[in-house]
């Protein structure tokens, strides 16, 4: 075993010496071709610098938004509760509904900008997995000011369009509810008028009987109970006065009628309500970016030098073979 190890050492040393000689030879070849390598470095550096200093700059403005607060949806919540008092709406549900519509509008706007002839970049993503109701929205522009202004403008436009749609839906619900309540009031008034007419018929019939019986004054004692069949006993004088007063009296409405009128007045007041609604709330307003996304000039120049050196070295080594 000892003799085998001793015989293997000279061959190993020879390979090591050969590798060292090859490495020295490569270095010598590269040094000899330093002008070619320098030329490639200069060419790549010029190309890289040309791109770095002429390429269109990209700047990204960032905003963080979340659910609208209760004050931003309070007018809508109150309107919904006036419209449907038996099924009151929760502010939290309305906040989530508005924010979901905002996210849908944001996605549609992003897709629209991407499909333009001159595409624009508007992106959004949850701020964290724990808070999916907080969105980070970014817009990429050619200047810091453009990125900030465009992002602000697009968010306002999305919010305004959705609020307009929500307002239109609410107005339609208000008009539908008014028609419903007006129809209910009209129906209750008809019922009350029919009750009044029926009672007048009973009084007129009793008056006719009293006149036929020649009963002018009441013929009932204080302990007697008057029914429709015994009204004639009140006498023609009393019945005539009752009929006159009942004709001039307002309709005998019940509690449902007055409750319905009250609801209608409340709904009608919504027409003059100046509703301030928003579909989101800023956690961070659109920023003015201080660092551009691209081009990264220093990185481009360094990569240009490295690529130029590698290309030059490759050419030199290939020529020596």
Short mmCIF file of C-alpha atoms in Angstrom, two decimals:
data_model
loop_
_atom_site.label_atom_id
_atom_site.label_comp_id
_atom_site.label_asym_id
_atom_site.label_seq_id
_atom_site.Cartn_x
_atom_site.Cartn_y
_atom_site.Cartn_z
CA UNK A 1 0.00 0.00 0.00
CA UNK A 2 2.87 2.37 0.81
CA UNK A 3 4.57 1.75 -2.53
CA UNK A 4 1.31 2.54 -4.46
CA UNK A 5 0.92 5.90 -2.71
CA UNK A 6 4.52 6.77 -3.42
CA UNK A 7 4.14 5.95 -7.12
CA UNK A 8 0.95 8.15 -7.38
CA UNK A 9 2.60 11.36 -6.10
CA UNK A 10 4.74 12.20 -9.15
CA UNK A 11 1.74 12.02 -11.53
CA UNK A 12 -0.30 14.28 -9.27
CA UNK A 13 2.50 16.82 -9.14
CA UNK A 14 2.80 16.73 -12.91
CA UNK A 15 -0.93 17.50 -13.33
CA UNK A 16 -0.70 20.36 -10.85
CA UNK A 17 2.32 21.80 -12.64
CA UNK A 18 0.49 21.43 -15.98
CA UNK A 19 -2.56 23.28 -14.64
CA UNK A 20 -0.35 26.04 -13.31
CA UNK A 21 1.36 26.33 -16.67
CA UNK A 22 -2.05 26.46 -18.46
CA UNK A 23 -3.27 29.20 -16.11
CA UNK A 24 -0.12 31.24 -16.60
CA UNK A 25 -0.46 30.76 -20.34
CA UNK A 26 -4.07 32.01 -20.27
CA UNK A 27 -3.05 35.06 -18.25
CA UNK A 28 -0.25 35.77 -20.69
CA UNK A 29 -2.67 35.44 -23.62
CA UNK A 30 -5.14 37.80 -22.00
CA UNK A 31 -2.41 40.31 -21.23
CA UNK A 32 -1.18 40.13 -24.79
CA UNK A 33 -4.71 40.77 -26.04
CA UNK A 34 -5.43 43.56 -23.59
CA UNK A 35 -6.07 46.01 -26.41
CA UNK A 36 -8.80 43.82 -27.87
CA UNK A 37 -10.32 43.33 -24.43
CA UNK A 38 -10.16 47.07 -23.78
CA UNK A 39 -11.82 47.72 -27.12
CA UNK A 40 -14.74 45.40 -26.26
CA UNK A 41 -15.04 46.99 -22.81
CA UNK A 42 -15.15 50.47 -24.34
CA UNK A 43 -17.72 49.44 -26.97
CA UNK A 44 -20.00 47.76 -24.40
CA UNK A 45 -19.54 50.67 -22.01
CA UNK A 46 -20.55 53.15 -24.72
CA UNK A 47 -23.62 51.06 -25.59
CA UNK A 48 -24.56 50.66 -21.94
CA UNK A 49 -24.06 54.35 -21.19
CA UNK A 50 -26.10 55.30 -24.24
CA UNK A 51 -29.00 53.17 -23.00
CA UNK A 52 -28.60 54.24 -19.37
CA UNK A 53 -28.73 57.95 -20.16
CA UNK A 54 -31.29 57.91 -22.99
CA UNK A 55 -33.80 55.25 -21.89
CA UNK A 56 -37.15 56.52 -20.59
CA UNK A 57 -37.10 56.78 -16.81
CA UNK A 58 -39.73 54.96 -14.76
CA UNK A 59 -40.97 56.22 -11.39
CA UNK A 60 -43.56 54.54 -9.17
CA UNK A 61 -45.93 56.35 -6.81
CA UNK A 62 -47.50 54.29 -4.03
CA UNK A 63 -50.73 54.67 -2.06
CA UNK A 64 -52.22 52.50 0.67
CA UNK A 65 -56.01 52.38 1.06
CA UNK A 66 -58.51 50.50 3.18
CA UNK A 67 -62.23 50.32 3.94
CA UNK A 68 -64.08 53.65 4.16
CA UNK A 69 -64.72 54.67 7.75
CA UNK A 70 -68.22 54.79 9.21
CA UNK A 71 -68.48 58.55 8.65
CA UNK A 72 -67.89 58.15 4.92
CA UNK A 73 -70.86 55.79 4.59
CA UNK A 74 -73.08 57.20 7.36
CA UNK A 75 -75.34 59.12 4.94
CA UNK A 76 -75.87 56.00 2.85
CA UNK A 77 -76.46 53.87 5.96
CA UNK A 78 -79.06 56.32 7.27
CA UNK A 79 -80.76 56.42 3.88
CA UNK A 80 -80.94 52.62 3.75
CA UNK A 81 -82.39 52.49 7.27
CA UNK A 82 -85.01 55.08 6.34
CA UNK A 83 -85.94 53.13 3.22
CA UNK A 84 -86.12 49.79 4.99
CA UNK A 85 -86.70 50.41 8.74
CA UNK A 86 -87.69 46.79 9.37
CA UNK A 87 -84.36 45.46 8.02
CA UNK A 88 -81.70 47.96 9.14
CA UNK A 89 -78.34 47.86 7.35
CA UNK A 90 -75.10 47.48 9.30
CA UNK A 91 -72.37 50.05 8.64
CA UNK A 92 -69.72 47.32 8.53
CA UNK A 93 -71.53 45.46 5.75
CA UNK A 94 -71.88 48.66 3.72
CA UNK A 95 -68.19 49.51 4.23
CA UNK A 96 -67.15 46.08 2.93
CA UNK A 97 -69.59 46.30 0.02
CA UNK A 98 -68.26 49.71 -1.05
CA UNK A 99 -64.63 48.60 -0.80
CA UNK A 100 -65.33 45.48 -2.84
CA UNK A 101 -66.85 47.65 -5.56
CA UNK A 102 -63.79 49.91 -5.40
CA UNK A 103 -61.49 46.90 -5.87
CA UNK A 104 -63.52 45.80 -8.86
CA UNK A 105 -63.30 49.28 -10.37
CA UNK A 106 -59.57 49.37 -9.72
CA UNK A 107 -59.05 46.04 -11.49
CA UNK A 108 -61.11 47.21 -14.46
CA UNK A 109 -59.14 50.45 -14.69
CA UNK A 110 -55.84 48.59 -14.52
CA UNK A 111 -56.89 46.32 -17.37
CA UNK A 112 -58.10 49.27 -19.41
CA UNK A 113 -54.76 51.06 -19.03
CA UNK A 114 -52.83 47.95 -20.03
CA UNK A 115 -54.86 47.54 -23.23
CA UNK A 116 -54.33 51.10 -24.43
CA UNK A 117 -52.15 51.84 -27.45
CA UNK A 118 -49.74 53.48 -25.04
CA UNK A 119 -50.05 51.16 -22.08
CA UNK A 120 -49.81 52.35 -18.49
CA UNK A 121 -49.02 50.37 -15.37
CA UNK A 122 -51.46 50.47 -12.45
CA UNK A 123 -51.12 47.60 -9.99
CA UNK A 124 -52.52 46.65 -6.60
CA UNK A 125 -51.94 43.96 -4.03
CA UNK A 126 -52.92 43.27 -0.41
CA UNK A 127 -50.58 44.95 2.02
CA UNK A 128 -50.26 41.68 3.92
CA UNK A 129 -51.92 38.28 4.16
CA UNK A 130 -53.22 39.22 7.60
CA UNK A 131 -54.93 42.39 6.30
CA UNK A 132 -56.48 41.71 2.88
CA UNK A 133 -58.66 44.79 3.42
CA UNK A 134 -55.60 47.03 3.05
CA UNK A 135 -54.37 47.56 -0.52
CA UNK A 136 -51.05 48.86 -1.79
CA UNK A 137 -51.62 50.56 -5.13
CA UNK A 138 -48.79 51.59 -7.46
CA UNK A 139 -48.68 53.62 -10.66
CA UNK A 140 -45.56 53.87 -12.84
CA UNK A 141 -44.96 57.13 -14.71
CA UNK A 142 -42.20 58.85 -16.64
CA UNK A 143 -41.54 61.47 -13.95
CA UNK A 144 -42.07 61.56 -10.16
CA UNK A 145 -44.70 64.29 -10.51
CA UNK A 146 -46.55 62.42 -13.25
CA UNK A 147 -46.65 59.21 -11.21
CA UNK A 148 -48.06 60.99 -8.15
CA UNK A 149 -50.62 63.06 -10.07
CA UNK A 150 -51.81 60.19 -12.27
CA UNK A 151 -52.28 57.84 -9.31
CA UNK A 152 -54.23 60.51 -7.42
CA UNK A 153 -56.35 61.23 -10.49
CA UNK A 154 -57.13 57.58 -11.24
CA UNK A 155 -58.13 56.81 -7.65
CA UNK A 156 -60.41 59.86 -7.57
CA UNK A 157 -61.95 58.88 -10.91
CA UNK A 158 -62.60 55.28 -9.82
CA UNK A 159 -64.12 56.46 -6.55
CA UNK A 160 -66.26 59.12 -8.26
CA UNK A 161 -67.61 56.69 -10.87
CA UNK A 162 -68.55 54.07 -8.29
CA UNK A 163 -70.11 56.69 -6.00
CA UNK A 164 -72.15 57.91 -8.98
CA UNK A 165 -73.37 54.36 -9.59
CA UNK A 166 -74.18 53.88 -5.91
CA UNK A 167 -76.02 57.20 -5.84
CA UNK A 168 -78.00 56.19 -8.92
CA UNK A 169 -78.95 52.88 -7.32
CA UNK A 170 -79.98 54.69 -4.13
CA UNK A 171 -82.07 57.23 -6.03
CA UNK A 172 -83.81 54.40 -7.87
CA UNK A 173 -84.54 52.69 -4.54
CA UNK A 174 -85.86 55.97 -3.10
CA UNK A 175 -88.22 56.48 -6.03
CA UNK A 176 -89.39 52.87 -5.88
CA UNK A 177 -89.99 53.15 -2.13
CA UNK A 178 -91.94 56.39 -2.56
CA UNK A 179 -94.19 54.76 -5.14
CA UNK A 180 -94.70 51.80 -2.82
CA UNK A 181 -95.60 54.01 0.18
CA UNK A 182 -97.86 56.25 -1.91
CA UNK A 183 -99.69 53.17 -3.16
CA UNK A 184 -100.09 51.94 0.43
CA UNK A 185 -101.43 55.33 1.55
CA UNK A 186 -103.88 55.42 -1.34
CA UNK A 187 -105.10 51.92 -0.45
CA UNK A 188 -105.53 52.83 3.23
CA UNK A 189 -107.40 55.99 2.27
CA UNK A 190 -109.80 53.97 0.12
CA UNK A 191 -110.44 51.57 2.99
CA UNK A 192 -111.07 54.48 5.37
CA UNK A 193 -113.43 56.13 2.87
CA UNK A 194 -115.37 52.89 2.49
CA UNK A 195 -115.68 52.61 6.28
CA UNK A 196 -116.96 56.19 6.45
CA UNK A 197 -119.47 55.57 3.66
CA UNK A 198 -120.70 52.41 5.34
CA UNK A 199 -121.21 54.27 8.64
CA UNK A 200 -123.03 57.10 6.87
CA UNK A 201 -125.36 54.55 5.30
CA UNK A 202 -126.15 53.15 8.75
CA UNK A 203 -126.83 56.66 10.14
CA UNK A 204 -129.02 57.63 7.17
CA UNK A 205 -131.00 54.41 7.52
CA UNK A 206 -131.49 55.07 11.24
CA UNK A 207 -132.61 58.66 10.44
CA UNK A 208 -135.18 57.35 7.97
CA UNK A 209 -136.56 54.95 10.58
CA UNK A 210 -136.66 57.70 13.21
CA UNK A 211 -138.62 59.98 10.86
CA UNK A 212 -141.04 57.20 9.95
CA UNK A 213 -141.53 56.45 13.64
CA UNK A 214 -141.82 60.16 14.37
CA UNK A 215 -139.04 59.92 16.96
CA UNK A 216 -137.59 63.42 17.25
CA UNK A 217 -135.95 63.28 20.65
CA UNK A 218 -133.88 60.43 22.15
CA UNK A 219 -136.12 57.71 23.62
CA UNK A 220 -133.35 55.71 25.34
CA UNK A 221 -132.37 55.93 28.98
CA UNK A 222 -128.76 56.40 30.06
CA UNK A 223 -128.28 52.70 30.80
CA UNK A 224 -129.21 51.58 27.30
CA UNK A 225 -126.51 50.49 24.84
CA UNK A 226 -126.86 51.88 21.33
CA UNK A 227 -126.24 49.53 18.39
CA UNK A 228 -126.74 49.94 14.67
CA UNK A 229 -130.18 48.42 15.06
CA UNK A 230 -131.23 50.88 17.79
CA UNK A 231 -129.66 54.08 16.44
CA UNK A 232 -133.11 55.33 15.34
CA UNK A 233 -133.97 55.69 19.05
CA UNK A 234 -131.59 58.66 19.25
CA UNK A 235 -134.15 60.70 17.39
CA UNK A 236 -134.14 62.48 14.08
CA UNK A 237 -132.61 65.68 15.48
CA UNK A 238 -129.59 63.91 16.95
CA UNK A 239 -129.11 61.69 13.90
CA UNK A 240 -129.25 64.68 11.50
CA UNK A 241 -126.55 66.44 13.54
CA UNK A 242 -124.45 63.30 13.64
CA UNK A 243 -124.68 62.88 9.86
CA UNK A 244 -123.72 66.50 9.27
CA UNK A 245 -120.71 66.31 11.58
CA UNK A 246 -119.59 62.94 10.21
CA UNK A 247 -119.70 64.27 6.64
CA UNK A 248 -117.36 67.13 7.60
CA UNK A 249 -115.08 64.95 9.73
CA UNK A 250 -111.75 63.63 8.35
CA UNK A 251 -111.44 60.02 7.33
CA UNK A 252 -111.13 57.60 10.22
CA UNK A 253 -107.55 56.43 9.64
CA UNK A 254 -105.84 53.72 11.68
CA UNK A 255 -102.28 53.57 13.07
CA UNK A 256 -100.91 51.91 9.91
CA UNK A 257 -101.94 54.91 7.85
CA UNK A 258 -100.10 57.44 9.99
CA UNK A 259 -97.06 55.20 10.22
CA UNK A 260 -96.99 54.91 6.41
CA UNK A 261 -97.32 58.69 5.99
CA UNK A 262 -94.47 59.20 8.43
CA UNK A 263 -92.29 56.78 6.43
CA UNK A 264 -93.13 58.58 3.19
CA UNK A 265 -92.17 61.97 4.65
CA UNK A 266 -88.87 60.50 5.85
CA UNK A 267 -88.16 59.01 2.41
CA UNK A 268 -89.06 62.28 0.67
CA UNK A 269 -86.57 64.11 2.89
CA UNK A 270 -83.80 61.95 1.40
CA UNK A 271 -84.18 63.82 -1.91
CA UNK A 272 -82.70 66.94 -0.32
CA UNK A 273 -80.01 65.04 1.59
CA UNK A 274 -76.51 66.00 0.44
CA UNK A 275 -74.89 62.60 0.69
CA UNK A 276 -71.09 62.49 1.00
CA UNK A 277 -69.96 58.98 0.14
CA UNK A 278 -66.55 57.43 -0.52
CA UNK A 279 -65.60 53.87 -1.33
CA UNK A 280 -62.18 53.85 0.34
CA UNK A 281 -60.02 55.66 2.87
CA UNK A 282 -56.37 56.58 2.58
CA UNK A 283 -53.85 55.10 4.98
CA UNK A 284 -51.10 56.67 2.88
CA UNK A 285 -51.83 59.15 0.09
CA UNK A 286 -49.98 58.82 -3.25
CA UNK A 287 -46.30 59.49 -2.66
CA UNK A 288 -43.86 61.57 -4.68
CA UNK A 289 -41.18 58.95 -5.52
CA UNK A 290 -37.56 59.83 -4.75
CA UNK A 291 -35.94 56.81 -6.43
CA UNK A 292 -36.59 55.78 -9.98
CA UNK A 293 -37.38 52.20 -10.90
CA UNK A 294 -35.31 52.24 -14.07
CA UNK A 295 -32.86 52.60 -15.66
CA UNK A 296 -30.37 51.74 -12.90
CA UNK A 297 -27.41 53.56 -14.43
CA UNK A 298 -24.66 52.34 -12.11
CA UNK A 299 -25.78 48.72 -12.45
CA UNK A 300 -25.96 49.04 -16.24
CA UNK A 301 -22.44 50.54 -16.46
CA UNK A 302 -20.93 47.87 -14.22
CA UNK A 303 -22.64 45.09 -16.21
CA UNK A 304 -21.46 46.70 -19.46
CA UNK A 305 -17.84 46.58 -18.27
CA UNK A 306 -18.15 42.97 -17.16
CA UNK A 307 -19.85 41.87 -20.38
CA UNK A 308 -17.30 43.75 -22.48
CA UNK A 309 -14.41 42.18 -20.61
CA UNK A 310 -15.89 38.69 -20.93
CA UNK A 311 -16.52 39.09 -24.66
CA UNK A 312 -13.03 40.50 -25.27
CA UNK A 313 -11.40 37.71 -23.28
CA UNK A 314 -13.36 35.13 -25.21
CA UNK A 315 -12.27 36.56 -28.54
CA UNK A 316 -8.62 36.68 -27.44
CA UNK A 317 -8.61 33.09 -26.23
CA UNK A 318 -10.36 31.81 -29.35
CA UNK A 319 -7.83 33.56 -31.61
CA UNK A 320 -4.88 31.95 -29.78
CA UNK A 321 -6.15 28.43 -30.31
#
